[in-house]
């Protein structure tokens, strides 16, 4: 997933859950406190539109910061990658982040967007076709959090380059992030590499503002889940009985989004009642903020060596170049 207007955060939407999965996950995640629900449920159509708006907010620094790094360091990134890479983008991406990489690369062998959504894939393929005539585009319809295989391009590739911008990795819990990276290292194979965008630890006030913006767009994005429960599952609930909360979890080093109950109440769904006390929450997302050393250790455990790191002047965000070892 990348995150800028038009972005589709793929791992989060990867399951394309139908009502049954949403209900099963809701009941499972609220069997006992603390309650939680997978962030993938944030991204229905309205949620994706709200996420696009988040990426344009002043308070939400990651998108513009990452784009600025990619623009400033394009040449260095290209030098690290080298010519004739098979560029595999995890998630069909947004045109500006895809272009921020492709514009700089030397004769990429082919571009392979991987996304579960055929609609997003087709849009990405069409965008890249139009912007880079002559570049072979080989879309893969797959959930990239699960095993998938890569196509063989017409032009022999010098290496496989996985591209994973947007700090989407930050939405994985740490063991999950490590296992995911280990699978990518195996997929990229000998000589393979990855360019990954990762948000970094910073002042907690800056973080909390990014996840609880003054315009209330993130609050709407989070609360959209309640609308989904009502509209898709027929849940009986008080939409105004909850509020959006962003919290920093010191122990884990992540920002969390919660929906907090403003009173003692129940959500009634499918013949079940999910009780809430005043102040009780359901966690809807974790967004990990890495330190450079912490990520280096994680990447190494997963079979990657961190070869280059580029950051912005404030050290808010990083674009990292990893080589499979
Ligand atoms: C998609 N992902 C990287 C975003 C993040 O920052 O964790 C999702 C998001 N949640 C609230 N604002 C943005």
Coordinates of C-alpha atoms and ligand atoms in Angstrom, one line a residue:
X1 CA 0.0 0.0 0.0
X2 CA 1.1 3.4 -0.6
X3 CA -0.7 6.4 0.8
X4 CA -1.5 9.4 -1.2
X5 CA -4.6 10.3 -3.0
X6 CA -5.8 7.3 -5.0
X7 CA -3.9 4.9 -2.7
X8 CA -5.3 1.6 -1.8
X9 CA -3.6 0.1 1.3
X10 CA -3.6 -3.4 0.1
X11 CA -2.7 -5.6 3.1
X12 CA -5.4 -3.9 5.0
X13 CA -8.0 -4.5 2.4
X14 CA -6.5 -7.8 1.3
X15 CA -9.1 -10.0 2.7
X16 CA -11.9 -8.1 0.9
X17 CA -14.0 -9.4 3.8
X18 CA -17.6 -10.2 3.2
X19 CA -20.2 -9.7 6.0
X20 CA -19.6 -13.2 7.3
X21 CA -15.9 -12.6 8.0
X22 CA -16.6 -9.2 9.5
X23 CA -19.2 -10.7 11.8
X24 CA -17.0 -13.6 12.8
X25 CA -14.0 -11.3 13.4
X26 CA -16.1 -8.9 15.4
X27 CA -17.5 -11.6 17.7
X28 CA -14.0 -13.2 18.1
X29 CA -12.4 -9.8 18.8
X30 CA -15.0 -8.8 21.4
X31 CA -15.2 -12.1 23.3
X32 CA -13.2 -10.6 26.1
X33 CA -11.6 -7.2 26.8
X34 CA -9.5 -5.6 25.5
X35 CA -11.6 -5.6 22.3
X36 CA -10.0 -5.4 18.9
X37 CA -10.9 -5.6 15.2
X38 CA -8.5 -6.0 12.2
X39 CA -7.6 -2.7 10.5
X40 CA -8.5 -4.3 7.2
X41 CA -12.1 -3.5 7.9
X42 CA -11.4 0.3 7.8
X43 CA -11.1 0.1 4.0
X44 CA -14.5 -0.3 2.4
X45 CA -15.2 2.3 -0.4
X46 CA -16.0 5.1 2.0
X47 CA -13.0 4.2 4.3
X48 CA -10.7 4.2 1.3
X49 CA -11.9 7.6 0.2
X50 CA -11.5 9.0 3.7
X51 CA -8.0 7.5 3.8
X52 CA -7.2 9.3 0.6
X53 CA -8.3 12.5 2.3
X54 CA -6.1 11.7 5.4
X55 CA -3.1 11.5 3.1
X56 CA -3.7 15.1 2.1
X57 CA -4.0 16.5 5.6
X58 CA -1.5 18.9 7.1
X59 CA -1.4 16.9 10.3
X60 CA -0.7 13.6 8.4
X61 CA 3.0 14.0 7.6
X62 CA 3.9 10.5 6.3
X63 CA 2.6 10.8 2.7
X64 CA 4.2 14.1 1.8
X65 CA 7.4 13.3 3.7
X66 CA 7.9 10.0 1.9
X67 CA 7.2 11.5 -1.5
X68 CA 9.8 14.3 -0.7
X69 CA 12.4 11.6 0.2
X70 CA 11.7 9.7 -3.0
X71 CA 12.0 12.8 -5.1
X72 CA 15.2 14.0 -3.4
X73 CA 16.9 10.6 -3.4
X74 CA 15.7 9.2 -6.7
X75 CA 19.1 9.0 -8.2
X76 CA 20.7 7.4 -5.2
X77 CA 17.9 4.9 -5.0
X78 CA 18.4 4.2 -8.7
X79 CA 22.1 3.7 -8.2
X80 CA 21.4 1.2 -5.4
X81 CA 18.9 -0.7 -7.5
X82 CA 20.9 -0.8 -10.7
X83 CA 19.6 -1.5 -14.2
X84 CA 17.0 -4.0 -15.4
X85 CA 15.2 -4.6 -12.2
X86 CA 11.9 -6.5 -12.2
X87 CA 10.0 -4.0 -10.1
X88 CA 7.3 -5.6 -8.0
X89 CA 5.0 -3.2 -6.2
X90 CA 3.1 -4.7 -3.2
X91 CA -0.3 -3.1 -3.6
X92 CA -1.2 -1.4 -6.8
X93 CA 0.0 1.8 -5.4
X94 CA -0.7 5.4 -6.3
X95 CA 0.6 6.9 -9.5
X96 CA 2.8 9.4 -7.7
X97 CA 4.7 6.9 -5.6
X98 CA 5.0 4.4 -8.4
X99 CA 6.3 7.2 -10.6
X100 CA 8.6 8.5 -7.9
X101 CA 10.5 5.2 -8.3
X102 CA 10.0 4.3 -12.0
X103 CA 11.0 7.8 -13.1
X104 CA 14.5 7.2 -11.8
X105 CA 15.2 3.6 -12.5
X106 CA 17.5 2.6 -15.2
X107 CA 15.7 0.4 -17.9
X108 CA 13.4 -1.6 -15.5
X109 CA 12.8 -5.0 -16.9
X110 CA 9.1 -4.9 -16.2
X111 CA 6.6 -3.5 -13.6
X112 CA 4.5 -6.0 -11.6
X113 CA 1.8 -4.6 -9.5
X114 CA 0.4 -7.2 -7.0
X115 CA -3.0 -6.6 -5.6
X116 CA -6.0 -8.6 -4.6
X117 CA -8.4 -6.1 -6.3
X118 CA -8.6 -6.6 -10.1
X119 CA -10.1 -3.2 -10.4
X120 CA -7.1 -1.5 -8.7
X121 CA -4.7 -3.7 -10.7
X122 CA -6.2 -2.7 -14.0
X123 CA -6.2 1.0 -13.0
X124 CA -2.5 0.7 -12.0
X125 CA -1.6 -1.2 -15.1
X126 CA -3.3 1.4 -17.3
X127 CA -1.6 4.3 -15.5
X128 CA 1.9 2.7 -15.9
X129 CA 1.2 1.7 -19.5
X130 CA 0.3 5.3 -20.4
X131 CA 3.2 6.9 -18.5
X132 CA 5.9 4.4 -19.6
X133 CA 5.2 3.2 -23.1
X134 CA 7.4 0.2 -23.9
X135 CA 7.7 -0.9 -20.2
X136 CA 6.2 -4.4 -19.8
X137 CA 3.5 -4.4 -17.2
X138 CA 2.6 -7.8 -15.7
X139 CA -0.2 -7.4 -13.1
X140 CA -0.6 -10.2 -10.5
X141 CA -4.0 -10.6 -8.8
X142 CA -3.0 -11.9 -5.4
X143 CA -3.0 -11.2 -1.7
X144 CA 0.6 -10.3 -1.2
X145 CA 0.4 -11.2 2.5
X146 CA 0.1 -14.8 1.3
X147 CA 2.5 -16.8 -1.0
X148 CA 2.3 -15.8 -4.6
X149 CA 4.6 -16.3 -7.6
X150 CA 6.2 -13.8 -9.9
X151 CA 5.8 -13.7 -13.7
X152 CA 8.7 -14.0 -16.0
X153 CA 9.3 -10.8 -18.0
X154 CA 10.3 -10.7 -21.7
X155 CA 13.5 -8.9 -20.9
X156 CA 15.7 -10.9 -18.5
X157 CA 15.9 -9.1 -15.2
X158 CA 19.1 -8.4 -13.3
X159 CA 17.3 -8.6 -10.0
X160 CA 13.9 -8.6 -8.4
X161 CA 13.1 -5.4 -6.6
X162 CA 10.1 -5.4 -4.2
X163 CA 8.6 -1.9 -3.7
X164 CA 6.6 -1.4 -0.5
X165 CA 6.1 2.3 0.2
X166 CA 3.5 4.0 2.5
X167 CA 4.7 2.5 5.9
X168 CA 2.1 -0.2 5.4
X169 CA 4.5 -2.6 7.1
X170 CA 3.8 -0.5 10.2
X171 CA 0.2 -1.8 10.4
X172 CA 1.6 -5.4 10.9
X173 CA 2.3 -6.5 14.5
X174 CA 6.0 -7.1 14.9
X175 CA 6.1 -11.0 14.6
X176 CA 3.8 -10.6 11.6
X177 CA 6.1 -8.0 10.0
X178 CA 9.1 -10.2 10.5
X179 CA 7.3 -13.3 9.0
X180 CA 6.1 -11.1 6.1
X181 CA 9.6 -9.8 5.4
X182 CA 11.1 -13.3 5.5
X183 CA 8.6 -14.4 2.9
X184 CA 9.5 -11.4 0.7
X185 CA 13.3 -12.1 1.1
X186 CA 12.7 -15.7 -0.1
X187 CA 10.6 -14.5 -3.0
X188 CA 13.1 -11.9 -4.1
X189 CA 15.8 -14.6 -4.0
X190 CA 19.5 -14.3 -4.4
X191 CA 20.4 -10.8 -5.4
X192 CA 16.9 -9.6 -4.6
X193 CA 16.2 -6.3 -2.9
X194 CA 13.4 -4.2 -1.4
X195 CA 12.6 -0.5 -1.2
X196 CA 10.4 0.0 1.8
X197 CA 8.9 3.2 3.3
X198 CA 8.7 3.2 7.1
X199 CA 7.5 5.7 9.6
X200 CA 9.8 6.5 12.5
X201 CA 9.6 7.2 16.2
X202 CA 9.1 10.9 17.0
X203 CA 7.5 13.4 19.4
X204 CA 4.3 11.8 20.6
X205 CA 2.3 15.1 20.1
X206 CA 3.2 15.0 16.4
X207 CA 2.1 11.4 16.2
X208 CA -1.1 11.9 18.0
X209 CA -2.0 14.9 15.8
X210 CA -1.4 12.8 12.7
X211 CA -3.9 10.2 14.0
X212 CA -6.4 12.7 15.5
X213 CA -6.4 15.6 13.0
X214 CA -8.2 18.8 13.8
X215 CA -10.4 18.4 10.7
X216 CA -11.8 15.2 12.1
X217 CA -11.1 13.2 9.0
X218 CA -9.3 10.4 10.9
X219 CA -12.2 10.3 13.4
X220 CA -14.6 9.8 10.4
X221 CA -12.3 7.1 9.0
X222 CA -12.4 5.2 12.3
X223 CA -16.1 5.7 13.0
X224 CA -16.9 4.4 9.5
X225 CA -16.5 1.0 11.1
X226 CA -19.5 1.6 13.2
X227 CA -21.5 2.5 10.0
X228 CA -20.3 -0.8 8.5
X229 CA -21.5 -2.8 11.5
X230 CA -24.9 -1.1 11.2
X231 CA -25.3 -1.2 7.4
X232 CA -23.6 -4.5 6.6
X233 CA -24.4 -6.6 9.6
X234 CA -27.6 -4.9 10.7
X235 CA -26.1 -4.2 14.1
X236 CA -28.2 -2.2 16.5
X237 CA -25.9 0.4 17.9
X238 CA -25.7 4.1 18.8
X239 CA -23.4 5.8 16.3
X240 CA -23.1 8.8 18.6
X241 CA -22.3 6.6 21.6
X242 CA -18.7 6.2 20.6
X243 CA -15.8 8.5 19.8
X244 CA -12.5 8.2 18.0
X245 CA -9.4 8.0 20.2
X246 CA -5.7 7.9 19.1
X247 CA -3.3 6.7 21.8
X248 CA 0.4 6.1 21.9
X249 CA 1.3 2.7 23.2
X250 CA 4.7 3.2 24.8
X251 CA 5.4 -0.5 25.4
X252 CA 4.9 -1.4 21.7
X253 CA 6.0 1.9 20.2
X254 CA 2.9 2.3 18.1
X255 CA 0.0 4.6 17.7
X256 CA -3.4 2.9 18.2
X257 CA -6.8 3.9 17.0
X258 CA -9.7 3.0 19.2
X259 CA -13.4 3.6 19.3
X260 CA -14.3 4.5 22.9
X261 CA -17.7 4.0 24.4
X262 CA -19.2 7.2 25.9
X263 CA -21.6 5.3 28.1
X264 CA -22.5 1.8 29.4
X265 CA -24.2 0.2 26.4
X266 CA -24.4 -2.8 24.1
X267 CA -23.9 -3.4 20.4
X268 CA -26.5 -6.0 19.4
X269 CA -25.7 -8.1 16.4
X270 CA -26.7 -11.5 15.1
X271 CA -28.6 -12.3 18.3
X272 CA -25.6 -11.5 20.4
X273 CA -24.9 -8.5 22.7
X274 CA -21.4 -7.0 23.0
X275 CA -21.3 -5.0 26.2
X276 CA -19.3 -1.8 26.7
X277 CA -18.7 0.1 29.9
X278 CA -18.2 3.9 29.7
X279 CA -14.6 4.5 28.5
X280 CA -14.2 0.9 27.2
X281 CA -12.8 0.7 23.7
X282 CA -12.4 -1.5 20.7
X283 CA -9.0 -1.2 19.1
X284 CA -9.2 -0.8 15.3
X285 CA -5.6 -0.2 14.2
X286 CA -2.0 -0.2 15.3
X287 CA 0.6 1.8 13.4
X288 CA 4.1 1.0 14.5
X289 CA 6.8 3.6 14.5
X290 CA 10.2 2.1 14.1
X291 CA 13.7 3.2 15.2
X292 CA 16.4 2.7 12.6
X293 CA 18.2 0.2 14.8
X294 CA 15.0 -1.6 15.7
X295 CA 14.0 -2.0 12.0
X296 CA 17.6 -3.1 11.1
X297 CA 17.4 -5.9 13.6
X298 CA 14.0 -7.0 12.4
X299 CA 15.0 -6.9 8.8
X300 CA 18.2 -9.0 9.6
X301 CA 16.1 -11.6 11.4
X302 CA 14.0 -11.8 8.3
X303 CA 16.9 -12.4 5.9
X304 CA 17.5 -8.8 4.7
X305 CA 20.5 -6.5 5.1
X306 CA 19.7 -2.8 5.3
X307 CA 22.0 -1.4 2.7
X308 CA 20.9 2.2 2.5
X309 CA 18.6 4.5 4.6
X310 CA 17.2 7.9 3.4
X311 CA 15.3 10.2 5.8
X312 CA 13.9 13.7 5.7
X313 CA 15.7 16.5 7.6
X314 CA 13.4 16.0 10.6
X315 CA 14.0 12.3 10.7
X316 CA 10.2 11.7 10.6
X317 CA 10.2 9.0 7.9
X318 CA 12.6 6.7 6.2
X319 CA 12.9 5.0 2.8
X320 CA 15.2 2.0 3.2
X321 CA 17.0 -0.2 0.7
X322 CA 17.2 -3.8 1.8
X323 CA 19.2 -6.6 0.1
X324 CA 18.2 -10.3 0.5
X325 CA 21.1 -12.2 2.1
Ligands
LIG1 C1 -2.2 2.7 5.8 N1 -1.4 3.0 7.0 C2 0.0 3.1 6.8 C3 -1.9 4.2 7.7 C4 -1.1 4.5 9.0 O1 -0.6 5.6 9.1 O2 -0.9 3.6 9.8 C5 -3.4 4.1 8.0 C6 -3.9 5.3 8.8 N2 -4.6 5.2 10.0 C7 -4.9 6.4 10.4 N3 -4.4 7.3 9.6 C8 -3.8 6.6 8.6

